[in-house]
CSV table of C-alpha atoms in Angstrom, one decimal:
chain,number,residue,atom,x,y,z
A,1,ASP,CA,-5.0,-15.5,3.1
A,2,THR,CA,-4.1,-13.2,0.3
A,3,GLU,CA,-5.3,-14.0,-3.2
A,4,VAL,CA,-2.3,-12.4,-4.8
A,5,THR,CA,0.6,-14.8,-4.8
A,6,GLN,CA,4.2,-13.6,-5.0
A,7,THR,CA,7.3,-15.7,-5.5
A,8,PRO,CA,9.9,-16.0,-4.1
A,9,LYS,CA,9.1,-14.9,-0.6
A,10,HIS,CA,12.8,-14.2,0.0
A,11,LEU,CA,15.6,-13.5,-2.5
A,12,VAL,CA,19.3,-12.8,-2.0
A,13,MET,CA,21.2,-11.7,-5.0
A,14,GLY,CA,24.6,-10.2,-5.9
A,15,MET,CA,24.9,-7.0,-7.9
A,16,THR,CA,25.8,-8.8,-11.1
A,17,ASN,CA,22.9,-11.3,-10.9
A,18,LYS,CA,19.7,-11.4,-13.0
A,19,LYS,CA,16.6,-12.5,-11.2
A,20,SER,CA,12.9,-12.1,-11.5
A,21,LEU,CA,10.0,-11.6,-9.0
A,22,LYS,CA,6.7,-13.1,-9.9
A,23,CYS,CA,3.1,-12.2,-9.1
A,24,GLU,CA,-0.1,-14.0,-9.9
A,25,GLN,CA,-3.8,-13.3,-9.2
A,26,HIS,CA,-6.8,-15.2,-10.5
A,27,MET,CA,-9.5,-12.7,-9.3
A,28,GLY,CA,-9.9,-11.3,-12.8
A,29,HIS,CA,-8.4,-7.9,-11.8
A,30,ARG,CA,-7.2,-5.9,-14.7
A,31,ALA,CA,-4.9,-3.5,-12.9
A,32,MET,CA,-1.7,-4.7,-11.3
A,33,TYR,CA,0.9,-2.8,-9.5
A,34,TRP,CA,4.5,-3.1,-8.2
A,35,TYR,CA,5.4,-1.3,-5.0
A,36,LYS,CA,8.7,-1.1,-3.2
A,37,GLN,CA,8.7,-0.7,0.6
A,38,LYS,CA,11.6,0.1,2.9
A,39,ALA,CA,11.4,-0.5,6.7
A,40,LYS,CA,9.2,2.0,8.5
A,41,LYS,CA,8.2,3.7,5.3
A,42,PRO,CA,5.0,3.5,3.3
A,43,PRO,CA,4.8,1.6,0.0
A,44,GLU,CA,6.3,3.5,-2.9
A,45,LEU,CA,4.7,3.0,-6.3
A,46,MET,CA,6.9,1.7,-9.1
A,47,PHE,CA,4.7,0.5,-12.0
A,48,VAL,CA,1.1,0.1,-12.9
A,49,TYR,CA,-0.3,-2.1,-15.6
A,50,SER,CA,-3.8,-1.7,-16.8
A,51,TYR,CA,-5.3,-4.3,-19.1
A,52,GLU,CA,-1.8,-5.7,-19.6
A,53,LYS,CA,-0.4,-2.4,-20.8
A,54,LEU,CA,2.1,-0.3,-18.8
A,55,SER,CA,0.2,2.8,-17.7
A,56,ILE,CA,2.5,4.3,-15.1
A,57,ASN,CA,6.3,4.1,-14.6
A,58,GLU,CA,7.3,6.3,-11.6
A,59,SER,CA,10.7,7.1,-13.1
A,60,VAL,CA,12.1,3.7,-11.9
A,61,PRO,CA,15.7,3.0,-12.9
A,62,SER,CA,16.0,0.6,-15.9
A,63,ARG,CA,17.6,-2.1,-13.7
A,64,PHE,CA,14.0,-2.8,-12.8
A,65,SER,CA,12.1,-4.1,-15.8
A,66,PRO,CA,8.4,-5.0,-15.5
A,67,GLU,CA,6.5,-7.5,-17.7
A,68,CYS,CA,2.9,-8.4,-17.9
A,69,PRO,CA,2.6,-11.7,-19.9
A,70,ASN,CA,-1.2,-11.9,-19.4
A,71,SER,CA,-4.0,-10.6,-17.2
A,72,SER,CA,-3.1,-12.9,-14.3
A,73,LEU,CA,0.7,-12.5,-14.2
A,74,LEU,CA,3.1,-9.7,-13.4
A,75,ASN,CA,6.9,-10.1,-13.4
A,76,LEU,CA,9.6,-7.8,-12.2
A,77,HIS,CA,13.0,-8.5,-13.8
A,78,LEU,CA,16.0,-7.4,-11.8
A,79,HIS,CA,19.5,-6.8,-13.2
A,80,ALA,CA,22.6,-5.1,-11.8
A,81,LEU,CA,20.9,-4.0,-8.6
A,82,GLN,CA,22.5,-2.0,-5.9
A,83,PRO,CA,22.5,-2.7,-2.2
A,84,GLU,CA,20.1,0.2,-1.6
A,85,ASP,CA,17.5,-1.7,-3.7
A,86,SER,CA,17.1,-4.1,-0.8
A,87,ALA,CA,13.5,-3.8,0.2
A,88,LEU,CA,10.1,-5.6,0.3
A,89,TYR,CA,8.6,-5.7,-3.2
A,90,LEU,CA,4.9,-5.8,-3.1
A,91,CYS,CA,2.5,-6.7,-5.9
A,92,ALA,CA,-1.1,-5.5,-5.8
A,93,SER,CA,-4.1,-5.8,-8.0
A,94,ARG,CA,-7.4,-3.9,-8.2
A,95,PRO,CA,-10.8,-5.0,-9.4
A,96,GLY,CA,-12.1,-3.2,-12.5
A,97,GLY,CA,-14.5,-0.5,-11.5
A,98,ALA,CA,-13.3,-0.4,-7.9
A,99,ASN,CA,-12.1,2.7,-6.4
A,100,THR,CA,-8.5,3.4,-7.3
A,101,GLY,CA,-7.4,3.0,-3.7
A,102,GLU,CA,-8.9,-0.4,-3.1
A,103,LEU,CA,-5.9,-2.6,-3.6
A,104,PHE,CA,-5.2,-6.3,-2.8
A,105,PHE,CA,-1.6,-6.9,-1.9
A,106,GLY,CA,0.5,-10.0,-2.1
A,107,GLU,CA,2.7,-10.9,0.9
A,108,GLY,CA,5.7,-9.5,-0.9
A,109,SER,CA,9.1,-10.6,-1.9
A,110,ARG,CA,11.8,-9.6,0.5
A,111,LEU,CA,14.9,-8.8,-1.6
A,112,THR,CA,18.5,-8.5,-0.3
A,113,VAL,CA,21.2,-7.2,-2.6
A,114,LEU,CA,24.7,-8.0,-1.5
B,1,ARG,CA,3.7,20.7,4.1
B,2,LYS,CA,3.5,17.0,3.3
B,3,GLU,CA,0.7,15.8,1.0
B,4,VAL,CA,-0.6,13.3,3.6
B,5,GLU,CA,0.4,13.6,7.3
B,6,GLN,CA,-0.1,11.3,10.2
B,7,ASP,CA,1.1,11.3,13.7
B,8,PRO,CA,3.6,8.4,13.7
B,9,GLY,CA,2.9,7.5,17.3
B,10,PRO,CA,3.5,5.0,18.8
B,11,PHE,CA,0.1,5.0,20.5
B,12,ASN,CA,0.2,2.6,23.5
B,13,VAL,CA,-3.2,1.8,24.8
B,14,PRO,CA,-4.7,-0.8,27.2
B,15,GLU,CA,-7.1,-3.4,25.9
B,16,GLY,CA,-10.6,-2.1,25.8
B,17,ALA,CA,-9.6,1.5,25.2
B,18,THR,CA,-10.9,3.7,22.5
B,19,VAL,CA,-8.2,5.2,20.3
B,20,ALA,CA,-8.5,7.7,17.4
B,21,PHE,CA,-6.1,8.6,14.6
B,22,ASN,CA,-6.2,11.6,12.4
B,23,CYS,CA,-4.7,12.1,8.9
B,24,THR,CA,-4.5,15.5,7.1
B,25,TYR,CA,-4.2,16.0,3.4
B,26,SER,CA,-3.1,19.1,1.6
B,27,ASN,CA,-4.7,18.7,-1.8
B,28,SER,CA,-8.3,19.9,-1.7
B,29,ALA,CA,-9.0,18.1,-5.0
B,30,SER,CA,-8.4,14.7,-3.4
B,31,GLN,CA,-11.3,12.5,-4.2
B,32,SER,CA,-11.2,9.3,-2.2
B,33,PHE,CA,-9.7,8.2,1.1
B,34,PHE,CA,-8.7,4.9,2.7
B,35,TRP,CA,-7.3,3.3,5.8
B,36,TYR,CA,-5.0,0.4,5.5
B,37,ARG,CA,-3.6,-1.8,8.2
B,38,GLN,CA,-0.1,-3.3,8.1
B,39,ASP,CA,1.3,-5.8,10.5
B,40,CYS,CA,5.0,-6.0,11.1
B,41,ARG,CA,6.7,-7.6,8.1
B,42,LYS,CA,3.4,-8.2,6.4
B,43,GLU,CA,1.6,-6.7,3.4
B,44,PRO,CA,-0.8,-3.7,3.8
B,45,LYS,CA,-4.5,-4.7,3.9
B,46,LEU,CA,-7.4,-2.4,3.2
B,47,LEU,CA,-9.2,-1.7,6.4
B,48,MET,CA,-11.9,0.7,5.2
B,49,SER,CA,-12.7,3.1,2.4
B,50,VAL,CA,-13.8,6.5,3.9
B,51,TYR,CA,-17.0,7.9,2.6
B,52,SER,CA,-18.3,11.5,2.9
B,53,SER,CA,-21.1,10.4,5.2
B,54,GLY,CA,-18.7,8.5,7.5
B,55,ASN,CA,-18.8,4.7,7.8
B,56,GLU,CA,-18.7,2.1,10.5
B,57,ASP,CA,-17.5,-1.5,10.4
B,58,GLY,CA,-17.9,-3.2,13.8
B,59,ARG,CA,-15.5,-1.5,16.2
B,60,PHE,CA,-14.0,0.8,13.5
B,61,THR,CA,-15.5,4.1,12.4
B,62,ALA,CA,-14.0,6.3,9.7
B,63,GLN,CA,-14.9,9.9,9.1
B,64,LEU,CA,-14.1,12.5,6.5
B,65,ASN,CA,-14.0,16.2,7.0
B,66,ARG,CA,-13.5,17.9,3.6
B,67,ALA,CA,-13.7,21.4,5.0
B,68,SER,CA,-10.7,20.8,7.3
B,69,GLN,CA,-9.1,18.3,5.0
B,70,TYR,CA,-8.7,15.4,7.4
B,71,ILE,CA,-9.9,11.9,7.9
B,72,SER,CA,-10.1,10.0,11.1
B,73,LEU,CA,-10.2,6.4,12.3
B,74,LEU,CA,-11.7,5.5,15.6
B,75,ILE,CA,-11.2,2.1,17.1
B,76,ARG,CA,-13.4,1.1,20.0
B,77,ASP,CA,-12.8,-1.7,22.6
B,78,SER,CA,-9.2,-2.2,21.4
B,79,LYS,CA,-8.0,-5.8,21.1
B,80,LEU,CA,-4.4,-7.0,21.3
B,81,SER,CA,-4.8,-8.1,17.6
B,82,ASP,CA,-5.4,-4.4,16.6
B,83,SER,CA,-1.7,-3.7,17.2
B,84,ALA,CA,-0.4,-2.7,13.8
B,85,THR,CA,0.6,0.3,11.7
B,86,TYR,CA,-2.4,2.2,10.2
B,87,LEU,CA,-1.8,3.9,6.9
B,88,CYS,CA,-3.8,6.7,5.6
B,89,VAL,CA,-4.1,6.8,1.8
B,90,VAL,CA,-5.5,9.6,-0.3
B,91,ASN,CA,-6.4,9.4,-4.0
B,92,GLN,CA,-5.2,12.7,-5.3
B,93,VAL,CA,-6.0,14.4,-8.7
B,94,ASN,CA,-3.3,16.6,-10.1
B,95,ALA,CA,-3.4,19.4,-12.6
B,96,GLY,CA,-3.3,17.0,-15.5
B,97,ASN,CA,-6.3,15.1,-14.2
B,98,ASN,CA,-4.1,12.2,-13.3
B,99,ARG,CA,-4.9,10.2,-10.2
B,100,LYS,CA,-2.3,9.1,-7.8
B,101,LEU,CA,-2.4,7.4,-4.5
B,102,ILE,CA,-0.6,9.2,-1.8
B,103,TRP,CA,0.4,7.2,1.3
B,104,GLY,CA,0.9,8.6,4.8
B,105,LEU,CA,3.9,7.4,6.8
B,106,GLY,CA,1.5,5.4,9.1
B,107,THR,CA,0.6,5.5,12.8
B,108,SER,CA,1.8,2.7,15.0
B,109,LEU,CA,-0.6,1.3,17.5
B,110,ALA,CA,0.3,-1.1,20.4
B,111,VAL,CA,-2.5,-2.5,22.4
B,112,ASN,CA,-1.3,-3.8,25.8
B,113,PRO,CA,-2.8,-6.4,28.0
């Protein structure tokens, strides 16, 4: 079982809705990530937080807004999304000192935008 | 040329077979390498980090060839439960000394009874 917990597992929203995805880990990891994955494609990096500060934004549209309230929590706020934003949104964390590629993923939130 | 390339497969093999996947990378400054496994509609899970000297974990062996810029994954005595997509991941360093994980498209493996 994964130690990175994501909620909700499934989300259906309209283009005018505002919703949030949540991610939680209690492993003491200080780097947390949001990835987006479409079917039959690899994960695509969106944001990286390091020690609760946003360190990487991969030119993600502003309709996606990340937030890191504390070292255990990571949110992704969604507003005015498009149908093409439908995807699996994966949260990941990495232990401090671990190799950059050694990520622990949550099970993901499967988002459908109508 | 893609930064990280994998044969998408699918590789269909019988139980007990040995199967090998290769992954090539284009940036010679790449520093570290990983294999992830992803089951259908599940999250990716780290299978192995790949070290310069090669490393083995049970039935799985990973090798790195820096001169030819490829990594490989060998699975011996395949089990039905090995059926998954295997993703090659490369930690690349760019001109600004920034590190970025580059993911391959994955190789699909189906182990048949």
